[in-house]
Structures are given as C-alpha cells and as structure tokens.
Coordinates of C-alpha atoms in Angstrom, one line a residue:
M229 CA 36.0 30.6 -42.5
H230 CA 37.1 28.1 -45.2
P231 CA 35.7 25.9 -47.7
G232 CA 33.8 22.9 -46.4
S233 CA 33.1 24.7 -43.0
C234 CA 29.4 23.9 -41.9
S235 CA 28.6 27.1 -39.9
Y236 CA 26.3 29.8 -39.0
F237 CA 26.0 33.5 -37.8
N238 CA 24.5 34.1 -34.5
S239 CA 22.3 37.1 -33.5
N240 CA 25.4 39.2 -32.8
G241 CA 26.8 38.5 -36.3
D242 CA 29.4 36.2 -34.7
W243 CA 30.6 33.2 -37.0
H244 CA 30.3 29.8 -35.2
T245 CA 31.5 26.5 -36.8
I246 CA 29.5 23.4 -36.3
V247 CA 31.6 20.9 -38.1
N248 CA 34.5 20.7 -40.8
L249 CA 33.1 18.7 -43.6
L250 CA 36.7 18.2 -44.9
S251 CA 37.8 16.6 -41.6
P252 CA 37.0 12.9 -41.0
G253 CA 37.8 13.1 -37.4
D254 CA 35.7 16.0 -36.9
L255 CA 32.7 14.3 -38.6
T256 CA 33.4 11.2 -36.5
V257 CA 33.6 13.2 -33.3
H258 CA 30.1 14.7 -34.1
G259 CA 28.4 11.3 -35.3
W260 CA 28.1 12.5 -38.8
A261 CA 28.4 10.1 -41.9
L262 CA 31.6 10.3 -43.7
S263 CA 31.7 11.9 -47.1
D264 CA 32.6 9.9 -50.3
G265 CA 35.9 11.7 -50.4
K266 CA 35.2 14.0 -53.4
I267 CA 34.4 16.9 -51.2
N268 CA 37.9 16.7 -49.8
E269 CA 39.2 18.2 -52.9
L270 CA 40.2 22.1 -52.7
R271 CA 40.9 24.1 -55.5
T272 CA 42.9 27.5 -55.4
S273 CA 42.5 29.9 -58.0
G274 CA 45.1 32.4 -59.4
S275 CA 45.5 35.8 -57.5
T276 CA 43.2 38.7 -58.5
R277 CA 42.8 42.3 -57.8
W278 CA 39.8 43.9 -56.2
G279 CA 38.9 47.6 -55.9
P280 CA 37.2 48.8 -52.6
K281 CA 33.8 47.5 -51.7
S282 CA 31.1 49.8 -50.3
S283 CA 27.5 49.5 -49.1
K284 CA 24.5 50.9 -51.0
F285 CA 24.4 54.6 -49.8
I286 CA 28.2 55.1 -49.9
Q287 CA 29.3 57.8 -52.4
T288 CA 32.8 57.7 -53.9
L289 CA 34.7 61.1 -54.8
Y290 CA 38.1 61.5 -56.1
I291 CA 40.1 64.2 -54.3
G292 CA 41.0 67.4 -56.2
G293 CA 38.0 67.1 -58.3
T294 CA 39.5 64.6 -60.9
A295 CA 37.3 62.3 -62.5
K296 CA 38.0 58.5 -62.2
A297 CA 39.3 58.2 -65.7
A298 CA 41.5 61.2 -65.6
A299 CA 43.0 60.0 -62.5
I300 CA 43.9 56.7 -64.0
A301 CA 45.3 58.1 -67.2
S302 CA 47.6 60.6 -65.5
N303 CA 48.6 58.2 -62.7
P304 CA 48.7 54.6 -64.0
E305 CA 50.7 53.5 -61.0
A306 CA 50.4 55.9 -58.1
S307 CA 48.7 56.5 -54.9
L308 CA 45.3 58.2 -54.8
A309 CA 43.3 59.9 -52.2
V310 CA 39.8 58.8 -52.2
S311 CA 36.9 60.2 -50.3
F312 CA 34.0 58.2 -49.3
K313 CA 30.7 59.8 -48.1
C314 CA 27.6 58.3 -46.5
N315 CA 24.2 59.3 -47.8
S316 CA 22.4 57.5 -45.1
N317 CA 22.6 57.0 -41.3
Q318 CA 24.9 53.9 -41.7
G319 CA 27.3 52.6 -44.3
A320 CA 30.7 50.6 -44.7
I321 CA 33.6 50.4 -46.9
L322 CA 36.1 47.6 -47.3
T323 CA 39.4 48.3 -48.7
I324 CA 41.6 45.4 -49.6
A325 CA 45.3 44.6 -50.2
D326 CA 46.5 42.8 -53.3
P327 CA 46.3 40.0 -54.1
V328 CA 42.9 38.3 -53.4
T329 CA 43.0 34.5 -53.6
R330 CA 40.0 32.2 -53.9
N331 CA 39.8 28.7 -52.5
Q332 CA 36.7 26.6 -53.2
L333 CA 35.3 23.1 -52.8
G334 CA 36.3 20.7 -55.7
N335 CA 32.9 19.3 -55.6
T336 CA 29.7 21.1 -54.4
L337 CA 27.4 18.4 -55.1
S338 CA 29.2 16.0 -52.6
A339 CA 28.9 18.7 -50.0
L340 CA 25.0 18.8 -50.8
Q341 CA 24.9 14.9 -50.6
Q342 CA 26.6 15.0 -47.2
M343 CA 24.1 17.5 -45.8
A344 CA 21.3 15.2 -47.0
D345 CA 22.9 12.2 -45.6
N346 CA 23.2 14.0 -42.1
T347 CA 19.9 15.8 -42.1
S348 CA 18.5 13.7 -39.3
K349 CA 21.6 14.3 -37.3
I350 CA 21.6 18.1 -37.8
M351 CA 17.9 18.4 -36.7
H352 CA 18.6 16.4 -33.7
Q353 CA 21.8 18.3 -32.6
H354 CA 21.2 21.7 -34.0
K355 CA 17.2 22.2 -34.4
D356 CA 17.0 25.5 -32.8
I357 CA 20.0 26.9 -34.8
V358 CA 18.6 25.8 -38.0
K359 CA 15.4 27.6 -37.3
R360 CA 16.8 30.7 -35.7
H361 CA 19.9 31.4 -37.9
G362 CA 20.2 28.8 -40.6
I363 CA 23.2 27.0 -41.4
W364 CA 25.9 27.8 -44.1
I365 CA 28.3 25.5 -46.0
I366 CA 31.1 27.5 -47.4
T367 CA 32.0 26.6 -51.0
K368 CA 34.2 29.4 -51.9
A369 CA 36.3 31.7 -49.7
Y370 CA 38.3 35.0 -51.0
S371 CA 41.1 36.0 -48.9
T372 CA 43.8 38.5 -48.5
R373 CA 46.9 39.3 -46.3
S374 CA 45.3 42.6 -45.2
C375 CA 42.1 44.6 -45.2
A376 CA 40.4 47.5 -43.6
I377 CA 36.8 48.0 -42.6
T378 CA 35.4 51.4 -42.2
I379 CA 32.0 51.8 -40.6
I380 CA 30.1 55.1 -40.8
T381 CA 27.2 55.8 -38.6
S382 CA 25.8 59.2 -39.3
K383 CA 24.3 60.8 -42.5
S384 CA 26.7 63.1 -44.7
S385 CA 29.6 61.9 -42.7
S386 CA 32.9 61.1 -44.9
I387 CA 36.4 59.9 -44.7
S388 CA 39.5 60.1 -47.0
I389 CA 41.7 57.1 -47.6
T390 CA 45.0 57.0 -49.6
L391 CA 45.0 53.8 -51.8
N392 CA 47.4 52.4 -54.2
N393 CA 46.2 53.0 -57.9
I394 CA 47.7 50.5 -60.5
C395 CA 45.8 50.6 -63.8
G396 CA 42.7 51.8 -62.2
I397 CA 42.5 49.1 -59.3
L398 CA 42.5 50.9 -56.0
A399 CA 44.2 48.8 -53.3
L400 CA 45.0 49.0 -49.7
M401 CA 48.8 49.8 -49.1
P402 CA 50.9 49.2 -46.0
N403 CA 51.2 53.0 -45.6
S404 CA 47.4 53.7 -46.3
A405 CA 46.2 56.9 -44.4
W406 CA 42.8 57.8 -43.1
S407 CA 42.3 61.4 -42.9
G408 CA 39.7 64.2 -43.3
S409 CA 37.1 62.3 -41.4
S410 CA 33.9 64.2 -40.6
G411 CA 30.9 63.1 -38.8
S412 CA 31.1 59.5 -37.1
S413 CA 33.2 56.8 -38.3
C414 CA 35.7 54.1 -37.3
T415 CA 38.2 51.9 -39.0
K416 CA 39.7 48.5 -38.2
I417 CA 42.6 46.9 -39.9
H418 CA 42.9 43.3 -40.2
K419 CA 46.2 41.6 -41.0
D420 CA 47.1 37.9 -41.4
V421 CA 50.1 36.3 -43.6
D422 CA 47.7 33.2 -43.7
G423 CA 45.0 35.3 -45.2
V424 CA 42.0 37.3 -43.9
V425 CA 38.6 36.2 -45.5
V426 CA 36.9 39.2 -47.1
F427 CA 34.1 37.2 -49.0
I428 CA 32.3 34.0 -48.9
S429 CA 29.8 32.2 -51.0
G430 CA 28.2 28.9 -50.3
I431 CA 24.8 27.0 -49.6
Y432 CA 22.3 28.0 -47.1
F433 CA 20.0 25.8 -45.3
S434 CA 17.2 26.9 -43.1

C-alpha cells in the first residue's frame, strides 16, 4: 500500500493492486495513458505520534482505577497498563509504535485526471472488479515501524496491554506485554523497518 496505488479490497478483505500510477513502466504494461508527471511527486510529512485506535464498541480502562488525567500527571514518561473491554460481539484495537510518518501524492487532481483519461481501459479490463468491489487510488498513507492488532470476538471480553506513556500519548513498545485476557481475543504484531501501513485515505470509484 502506497500513494499512487490503484487497487481494491476483494471479498475476503485482501488488498490487490491493479496498477501503480507512479510507475510509467507499469502503466505502459497495462496499456494505460501516461500521466503529465505531476502525479509522480511524493511528499513526506514530519513524524507524528498516535495513541491507540479502537472500534466503536471498545471501552478503554486504566488499570488501578486511575483516571487518564491523573495517570498522565503522575507519570509523564512511563509505561501504563491499559485494559480494553468489548461491549459487543466483536471489536478491534490497533496499537502503534512511534513515530507515524505520512506520505502523500503531490497532486491529487492529476490522479483524478489520469483515472478519467483511462476510464475506458479500466472498464474494459476490470469491469467486474469495479462493480463488485470498487477501486481505490491511495492519496495518503500513514506508516510506522511496528504495530499490533487485537481482535475481540465475544461480548464482555477484555485484554490488558502495557504501553509507553509520553505526555499522554500511549504507544506500542518493543517490550509491550498482553495480559489479563478474558473471553475470546487474539493479537498479531506487524513489524517492518521500511514501514507498516496503518491508515490510508484516497479516492474511491465504483
């Protein structure tokens, strides 16, 4: 996943790339019209810090009964055990290691124009995909060197995670631990020195 990727999610949620709009060679192989060059510009933002991201029915609790503000005030740079409880039959928590880097297309309008110029080719080659799944152009991608996804699959299930607390931003650590699990849950850790994409935004066609 990267800016300029023209791709789609299939019925299983797997990501499939159709063509890389930033690659003239890839466009030529697929018979697509080349861009005006402006789309090839990539911009990288400075690093930012994110806290945990959770789905709608996940409740966040701070171990030991300490409120968030109190925990931050007493431990501005310390680890903190955080418990997540699911109030539905399914939920998810994404914990992220600092820093998070944003990469984005330099010119979104050029990407739109390129899709317009290749509409007939897209419909000829990928008509079923457009109808069933739609197609994304990634315009922004946020990545980190490490993240963990916890899936909870039963109501009232909970899990505790030790996170780094720096000025109120909770982040995944190399020695983060998962404990106190109750009910049904599983966790998968993703690591890549070149970056693991944790969030994308873009233009959707259907």
